[in-house]
PDB file of C-alpha atoms in Angstrom:
ATOM      1  CA  MET A   1      -6.560  -3.911 -23.150  1.00 35.00           C
ATOM      2  CA  THR A   2      -9.512  -5.649 -21.526  1.00 37.00           C
ATOM      3  CA  TYR A   3     -10.794  -3.999 -18.355  1.00 38.00           C
ATOM      4  CA  GLU A   4     -11.971  -6.784 -16.089  1.00 43.00           C
ATOM      5  CA  TYR A   5     -13.230  -5.523 -12.742  1.00 41.00           C
ATOM      6  CA  LEU A   6     -14.096  -7.687  -9.772  1.00 41.00           C
ATOM      7  CA  SER A   7     -17.453  -5.958  -9.352  1.00 42.00           C
ATOM      8  CA  GLY A   8     -18.926  -8.424 -11.842  1.00 43.00           C
ATOM      9  CA  PRO A   9     -16.355 -10.697 -13.565  1.00 44.00           C
ATOM     10  CA  ASP A  10     -17.671 -13.273 -15.990  1.00 49.00           C
ATOM     11  CA  GLY A  11     -17.058 -16.663 -14.435  1.00 54.00           C
ATOM     12  CA  GLY A  12     -15.042 -15.176 -11.564  1.00 60.00           C
ATOM     13  CA  PRO A  13     -11.451 -15.982 -10.566  1.00 70.00           C
ATOM     14  CA  ALA A  14     -10.482 -19.399  -9.207  1.00 73.00           C
ATOM     15  CA  TRP A  15      -9.973 -17.995  -5.698  1.00 70.00           C
ATOM     16  CA  SER A  16     -13.573 -16.768  -5.468  1.00 75.00           C
ATOM     17  CA  GLY A  17     -15.031 -17.832  -2.115  1.00 82.00           C
ATOM     18  CA  VAL A  18     -11.698 -18.524  -0.385  1.00 90.00           C
ATOM     19  CA  LEU A  19     -12.626 -15.973   2.314  1.00 96.00           C
ATOM     20  CA  PRO A  20     -15.712 -16.920   4.335  1.00 95.00           C
ATOM     21  CA  GLY A  21     -17.424 -13.541   3.992  1.00 95.00           C
ATOM     22  CA  ALA A  22     -18.592 -13.711   7.609  1.00 96.00           C
ATOM     23  CA  PRO A  23     -16.940 -13.395  11.058  1.00 97.00           C
ATOM     24  CA  ARG A  24     -15.964 -17.000  11.617  1.00 97.00           C
ATOM     25  CA  PRO A  25     -12.555 -18.715  12.063  1.00 97.00           C
ATOM     26  CA  TYR A  26     -10.580 -19.758   8.982  1.00 97.00           C
ATOM     27  CA  PHE A  27      -7.034 -20.519   7.857  1.00 97.00           C
ATOM     28  CA  LEU A  28      -5.129 -19.722   4.676  1.00 96.00           C
ATOM     29  CA  SER A  29      -2.069 -21.529   3.354  1.00 95.00           C
ATOM     30  CA  ARG A  30       0.877 -19.670   1.851  1.00 93.00           C
ATOM     31  CA  GLY A  31      -0.218 -17.962  -1.356  1.00 92.00           C
ATOM     32  CA  GLU A  32      -3.935 -18.222  -0.641  1.00 94.00           C
ATOM     33  CA  GLY A  33      -6.243 -15.220  -0.537  1.00 96.00           C
ATOM     34  CA  GLU A  34      -8.047 -12.987  -3.015  1.00 95.00           C
ATOM     35  CA  HIS A  35      -5.532 -11.755  -5.607  1.00 95.00           C
ATOM     36  CA  ALA A  36      -5.687  -8.595  -7.702  1.00 94.00           C
ATOM     37  CA  ASN A  37      -3.274  -6.783  -9.993  1.00 94.00           C
ATOM     38  CA  LEU A  38      -3.150  -2.971  -9.883  1.00 93.00           C
ATOM     39  CA  PHE A  39      -0.496  -0.962 -11.699  1.00 91.00           C
ATOM     40  CA  GLY A  40       2.651  -3.023 -11.007  1.00 91.00           C
ATOM     41  CA  ASP A  41       1.542  -4.523  -7.695  1.00 95.00           C
ATOM     42  CA  LEU A  42       0.143  -7.935  -6.836  1.00 96.00           C
ATOM     43  CA  PHE A  43      -2.265  -7.671  -3.891  1.00 96.00           C
ATOM     44  CA  THR A  44      -3.501 -10.590  -1.792  1.00 97.00           C
ATOM     45  CA  LEU A  45      -6.478  -9.942   0.461  1.00 97.00           C
ATOM     46  CA  LEU A  46      -6.363 -11.995   3.676  1.00 98.00           C
ATOM     47  CA  VAL A  47      -9.120 -10.423   5.798  1.00 98.00           C
ATOM     48  CA  SER A  48     -11.922  -8.193   4.540  1.00 97.00           C
ATOM     49  CA  GLY A  49     -14.516  -6.104   6.305  1.00 96.00           C
ATOM     50  CA  GLU A  50     -16.952  -8.972   5.892  1.00 95.00           C
ATOM     51  CA  GLU A  51     -14.856 -11.171   8.188  1.00 97.00           C
ATOM     52  CA  SER A  52     -14.094  -8.380  10.703  1.00 98.00           C
ATOM     53  CA  GLU A  53     -17.627  -6.924  10.788  1.00 97.00           C
ATOM     54  CA  GLY A  54     -16.316  -3.745   9.190  1.00 96.00           C
ATOM     55  CA  GLY A  55     -13.494  -3.343  11.678  1.00 98.00           C
ATOM     56  CA  PHE A  56     -10.411  -3.800   9.505  1.00 98.00           C
ATOM     57  CA  GLY A  57      -8.880  -5.379   6.424  1.00 98.00           C
ATOM     58  CA  VAL A  58      -5.521  -7.136   5.997  1.00 98.00           C
ATOM     59  CA  PHE A  59      -3.626  -7.644   2.743  1.00 98.00           C
ATOM     60  CA  THR A  60      -0.143  -8.107   1.332  1.00 98.00           C
ATOM     61  CA  SER A  61       1.319  -6.397  -1.714  1.00 97.00           C
ATOM     62  CA  LEU A  62       4.289  -7.253  -3.905  1.00 96.00           C
ATOM     63  CA  CYS A  63       5.749  -3.968  -5.172  1.00 96.00           C
ATOM     64  CA  PRO A  64       8.409  -3.500  -7.878  1.00 95.00           C
ATOM     65  CA  SER A  65      11.459  -1.351  -7.234  1.00 95.00           C
ATOM     66  CA  GLY A  66      11.064   2.277  -8.277  1.00 93.00           C
ATOM     67  CA  GLU A  67       7.296   2.424  -7.848  1.00 92.00           C
ATOM     68  CA  LEU A  68       5.896   5.756  -6.663  1.00 92.00           C
ATOM     69  CA  ILE A  69       2.514   6.046  -4.926  1.00 92.00           C
ATOM     70  CA  PRO A  70       1.553   9.748  -5.169  1.00 93.00           C
ATOM     71  CA  THR A  71       0.332  11.899  -2.305  1.00 97.00           C
ATOM     72  CA  HIS A  72      -3.147  11.027  -1.076  1.00 97.00           C
ATOM     73  CA  SER A  73      -5.203  10.796   2.107  1.00 98.00           C
ATOM     74  CA  HIS A  74      -8.169   8.918   3.548  1.00 98.00           C
ATOM     75  CA  GLY A  75     -10.856  10.766   5.492  1.00 97.00           C
ATOM     76  CA  ARG A  76     -11.894   7.782   7.617  1.00 97.00           C
ATOM     77  CA  THR A  77      -9.226   5.153   7.014  1.00 98.00           C
ATOM     78  CA  HIS A  78      -6.257   4.475   9.296  1.00 98.00           C
ATOM     79  CA  GLU A  79      -3.385   2.665   7.570  1.00 98.00           C
ATOM     80  CA  VAL A  80      -0.554   0.415   8.763  1.00 99.00           C
ATOM     81  CA  PHE A  81       2.619  -0.285   6.753  1.00 99.00           C
ATOM     82  CA  TYR A  82       4.729  -3.277   7.795  1.00 99.00           C
ATOM     83  CA  VAL A  83       7.652  -4.281   5.576  1.00 99.00           C
ATOM     84  CA  LEU A  84       8.034  -8.042   5.214  1.00 98.00           C
ATOM     85  CA  GLU A  85      10.830  -7.710   2.636  1.00 98.00           C
ATOM     86  CA  GLY A  86      12.578  -4.888   0.802  1.00 98.00           C
ATOM     87  CA  ALA A  87      12.628  -1.152   1.485  1.00 98.00           C
ATOM     88  CA  VAL A  88      10.028   1.612   1.184  1.00 98.00           C
ATOM     89  CA  ARG A  89      10.342   5.326   1.938  1.00 97.00           C
ATOM     90  CA  LEU A  90       7.156   6.583   3.604  1.00 98.00           C
ATOM     91  CA  HIS A  91       6.348  10.312   3.623  1.00 97.00           C
ATOM     92  CA  VAL A  92       3.644  11.728   5.918  1.00 98.00           C
ATOM     93  CA  GLN A  93       2.407  15.151   7.013  1.00 98.00           C
ATOM     94  CA  ASP A  94       0.894  15.337  10.504  1.00 98.00           C
ATOM     95  CA  ALA A  95      -2.112  17.375  11.656  1.00 97.00           C
ATOM     96  CA  ASP A  96       0.155  20.351  12.487  1.00 98.00           C
ATOM     97  CA  GLY A  97       1.648  20.414   8.999  1.00 97.00           C
ATOM     98  CA  HIS A  98       4.983  18.890  10.026  1.00 97.00           C
ATOM     99  CA  GLN A  99       6.407  16.616   7.341  1.00 97.00           C
ATOM    100  CA  SER A 100       8.627  13.606   7.920  1.00 96.00           C
ATOM    101  CA  SER A 101       9.888  10.610   5.999  1.00 96.00           C
ATOM    102  CA  ARG A 102      11.698   7.388   6.755  1.00 96.00           C
ATOM    103  CA  VAL A 103      12.977   4.397   4.854  1.00 97.00           C
ATOM    104  CA  LEU A 104      11.216   1.319   6.218  1.00 98.00           C
ATOM    105  CA  ARG A 105      13.118  -1.922   5.757  1.00 98.00           C
ATOM    106  CA  THR A 106      12.387  -5.545   6.577  1.00 98.00           C
ATOM    107  CA  GLY A 107      10.691  -5.646   9.975  1.00 98.00           C
ATOM    108  CA  ASP A 108      10.034  -1.884  10.144  1.00 99.00           C
ATOM    109  CA  PHE A 109       6.582  -0.427  10.815  1.00 99.00           C
ATOM    110  CA  GLY A 110       4.735   2.771   9.976  1.00 99.00           C
ATOM    111  CA  PHE A 111       1.288   4.089  10.913  1.00 99.00           C
ATOM    112  CA  VAL A 112      -0.696   6.827   9.142  1.00 99.00           C
ATOM    113  CA  PRO A 113      -3.883   8.007  10.908  1.00 98.00           C
ATOM    114  CA  ALA A 114      -6.947   8.985   8.900  1.00 98.00           C
ATOM    115  CA  GLY A 115      -6.907  12.404   7.261  1.00 98.00           C
ATOM    116  CA  LEU A 116      -3.136  12.812   6.876  1.00 99.00           C
ATOM    117  CA  PRO A 117      -1.483  13.285   3.458  1.00 98.00           C
ATOM    118  CA  HIS A 118       1.072  10.580   2.717  1.00 98.00           C
ATOM    119  CA  ALA A 119       2.998   9.000  -0.130  1.00 97.00           C
ATOM    120  CA  TYR A 120       5.599   6.303  -0.553  1.00 96.00           C
ATOM    121  CA  GLN A 121       8.341   5.133  -2.875  1.00 96.00           C
ATOM    122  CA  VAL A 122       9.601   1.580  -3.260  1.00 97.00           C
ATOM    123  CA  MET A 123      13.379   1.734  -2.870  1.00 96.00           C
ATOM    124  CA  GLN A 124      13.916  -2.029  -3.217  1.00 97.00           C
ATOM    125  CA  ALA A 125      11.394  -4.551  -4.526  1.00 97.00           C
ATOM    126  CA  ALA A 126       9.175  -5.056  -1.498  1.00 98.00           C
ATOM    127  CA  ARG A 127       6.530  -7.241   0.077  1.00 98.00           C
ATOM    128  CA  LEU A 128       4.305  -5.231   2.398  1.00 98.00           C
ATOM    129  CA  LEU A 129       1.667  -6.156   4.945  1.00 99.00           C
ATOM    130  CA  GLY A 130      -1.131  -3.616   5.113  1.00 98.00           C
ATOM    131  CA  VAL A 131      -3.822  -3.232   7.758  1.00 99.00           C
ATOM    132  CA  VAL A 132      -6.554  -0.662   7.110  1.00 98.00           C
ATOM    133  CA  SER A 133      -9.926   0.376   8.463  1.00 98.00           C
ATOM    134  CA  GLY A 134     -12.679  -1.862   7.123  1.00 96.00           C
ATOM    135  CA  GLY A 135     -13.730  -1.189   3.532  1.00 95.00           C
ATOM    136  CA  PHE A 136     -10.558   0.281   2.055  1.00 96.00           C
ATOM    137  CA  GLU A 137      -8.944  -3.167   1.725  1.00 96.00           C
ATOM    138  CA  ARG A 138     -11.074  -3.660  -1.416  1.00 94.00           C
ATOM    139  CA  PHE A 139      -9.276  -0.914  -3.345  1.00 94.00           C
ATOM    140  CA  PRO A 140      -6.988  -3.227  -5.385  1.00 93.00           C
ATOM    141  CA  GLN A 141     -10.005  -5.216  -6.542  1.00 91.00           C
ATOM    142  CA  ARG A 142     -12.205  -2.188  -7.243  1.00 91.00           C
ATOM    143  CA  MET A 143      -9.483  -0.326  -9.114  1.00 92.00           C
ATOM    144  CA  GLY A 144      -7.546  -3.262 -10.554  1.00 91.00           C
ATOM    145  CA  THR A 145      -8.249  -6.648 -12.043  1.00 90.00           C
ATOM    146  CA  PRO A 146      -8.564 -10.086 -10.412  1.00 91.00           C
ATOM    147  CA  THR A 147      -5.854 -12.630 -11.111  1.00 92.00           C
ATOM    148  CA  ASP A 148      -5.104 -16.247 -10.281  1.00 89.00           C
ATOM    149  CA  SER A 149      -1.366 -15.895 -10.931  1.00 87.00           C
ATOM    150  CA  LEU A 150       1.153 -15.258  -8.156  1.00 87.00           C
ATOM    151  CA  GLU A 151       3.885 -14.442 -10.675  1.00 82.00           C
ATOM    152  CA  PRO A 152       4.913 -10.891 -11.693  1.00 74.00           C
ATOM    153  CA  GLN A 153       2.626  -9.561 -14.403  1.00 82.00           C
ATOM    154  CA  PRO A 154       2.552  -6.621 -16.802  1.00 86.00           C
ATOM    155  CA  PRO A 155       1.220  -3.481 -15.103  1.00 88.00           C
ATOM    156  CA  PHE A 156      -2.547  -3.090 -15.127  1.00 90.00           C
ATOM    157  CA  VAL A 157      -3.592   0.539 -15.587  1.00 90.00           C
ATOM    158  CA  PRO A 158      -7.321   1.210 -15.066  1.00 88.00           C
ATOM    159  CA  GLU A 159      -9.285   3.729 -17.072  1.00 91.00           C
ATOM    160  CA  ILE A 160      -9.061   7.132 -15.394  1.00 89.00           C
ATOM    161  CA  ALA A 161     -12.847   7.487 -15.025  1.00 91.00           C
ATOM    162  CA  HIS A 162     -13.032   4.144 -13.248  1.00 90.00           C
ATOM    163  CA  LEU A 163     -10.040   5.007 -11.064  1.00 87.00           C
ATOM    164  CA  LEU A 164     -11.569   8.300  -9.916  1.00 89.00           C
ATOM    165  CA  SER A 165     -14.969   6.728  -9.302  1.00 91.00           C
ATOM    166  CA  ALA A 166     -13.435   3.954  -7.195  1.00 91.00           C
ATOM    167  CA  ALA A 167     -11.267   6.452  -5.287  1.00 91.00           C
ATOM    168  CA  LYS A 168     -14.329   8.471  -4.290  1.00 90.00           C
ATOM    169  CA  GLU A 169     -16.210   5.340  -3.259  1.00 92.00           C
ATOM    170  CA  LEU A 170     -13.312   3.959  -1.218  1.00 92.00           C
ATOM    171  CA  ASP A 171     -12.311   7.042   0.809  1.00 94.00           C
ATOM    172  CA  LEU A 172      -9.222   7.977  -1.205  1.00 95.00           C
ATOM    173  CA  GLU A 173      -8.450  11.613  -2.015  1.00 96.00           C
ATOM    174  CA  LEU A 174      -5.571  12.485  -4.339  1.00 93.00           C
ATOM    175  CA  HIS A 175      -3.478  15.624  -3.742  1.00 95.00           C
ATOM    176  CA  PRO A 176      -1.986  16.619  -7.118  1.00 93.00           C
ATOM    177  CA  GLY A 177       0.730  19.248  -6.833  1.00 93.00           C
ATOM    178  CA  PHE A 178       1.387  18.514  -3.153  1.00 95.00           C
ATOM    179  CA  THR A 179       4.944  19.521  -2.186  1.00 93.00           C
ATOM    180  CA  TRP A 180       7.151  17.554   0.193  1.00 93.00           C
ATOM    181  CA  ASP A 181       9.767  19.635   1.992  1.00 89.00           C
ATOM    182  CA  THR A 182      11.509  16.656   3.594  1.00 74.00           C
ATOM    183  CA  PRO A 183      15.231  16.463   2.706  1.00 66.00           C
ATOM    184  CA  GLN A 184      14.703  13.579   0.306  1.00 63.00           C
ATOM    185  CA  GLY A 185      11.629  15.094  -1.341  1.00 64.00           C
ATOM    186  CA  LEU A 186       9.403  12.939  -3.500  1.00 63.00           C
ATOM    187  CA  ASP A 187      11.203  12.125  -6.734  1.00 59.00           C
ATOM    188  CA  ASN A 188       9.716  10.837  -9.922  1.00 46.00           C
ATOM    189  CA  HIS A 189      12.170   7.969  -9.593  1.00 43.00           C
ATOM    190  CA  ALA A 190      13.088   6.265  -6.337  1.00 42.00           C
ATOM    191  CA  ASP A 191      16.615   6.711  -5.024  1.00 42.00           C
ATOM    192  CA  HIS A 192      18.873   3.703  -5.171  1.00 43.00           C
ATOM    193  CA  ALA A 193      18.540   1.671  -1.993  1.00 45.00           C
ATOM    194  CA  ASP A 194      22.221   2.096  -1.150  1.00 43.00           C
ATOM    195  CA  ARG A 195      21.787   5.893  -1.107  1.00 45.00           C
ATOM    196  CA  ALA A 196      18.729   5.549   1.131  1.00 44.00           C
ATOM    197  CA  ASP A 197      20.605   3.162   3.396  1.00 43.00           C
ATOM    198  CA  GLN A 198      23.535   5.566   3.657  1.00 39.00           C
ATOM    199  CA  ALA A 199      21.258   8.536   4.462  1.00 42.00           C
ATOM    200  CA  ASP A 200      19.481   6.676   7.235  1.00 42.00           C
ATOM    201  CA  TYR A 201      22.741   5.207   8.545  1.00 30.00           C
ATOM    202  CA  THR A 202      24.207   8.713   8.810  1.00 31.00           C
ATOM    203  CA  ALA A 203      21.087  10.019  10.568  1.00 36.00           C
ATOM    204  CA  ARG A 204      21.167   7.151  13.052  1.00 33.00           C
ATOM    205  CA  ALA A 205      24.895   7.618  13.659  1.00 31.00           C
ATOM    206  CA  ASP A 206      24.339  11.318  14.348  1.00 35.00           C
ATOM    207  CA  THR A 207      21.517  10.480  16.756  1.00 34.00           C
ATOM    208  CA  SER A 208      23.639   7.941  18.622  1.00 34.00           C
ATOM    209  CA  ARG A 209      26.425  10.484  19.051  1.00 35.00           C
ATOM    210  CA  VAL A 210      24.006  13.037  20.471  1.00 35.00           C
ATOM    211  CA  GLU A 211      22.449  10.484  22.791  1.00 37.00           C
ATOM    212  CA  GLY A 212      25.897   9.351  23.898  1.00 40.00           C
ATOM    213  CA  ASP A 213      27.078  12.872  24.799  1.00 39.00           C
TER     214      ASP A 213
END
């Protein structure tokens, strides 16, 4: 496998320069942006810290069904999850140690403040919109490989030394061995979407009965 990192690609990808790199107005057509492949995901960067003067970054990600993002946290980075298509179960532990999880479907939103452990599983192939504090939006490019293709690709797995170096640089701390006590837990394989749908439907039905009493 050839490890081709954006931090100095020979020749550079075709999309190089599509973002202005400065805080000035611009427009992108469907499919435009800075693309990178990391594990099984295709990331498209739409706004970087260069355009927002370090304020925030915006990207989309195409995620295959069954993908598991292990427990991690960011010391300085706030993170938004907005589901454009598909279904994702987001787990988070708050500052008091209380754990919760929810299946986010098309149109659903989740927010994880800086410093909180979180993880997620892709229940149905998903397209996510992410908004993060400025700087962290570069993680798919730093850890992954640039690409010009918008089609599904074989997973790209970075060398572990490079992955850990990039994680430290980009405010990402892994929590190996972290235990989730939420009813669904964090499985090695995502539940089938119909099971997740049924669980959330039951929870919502129970809530509506309580509220109606």
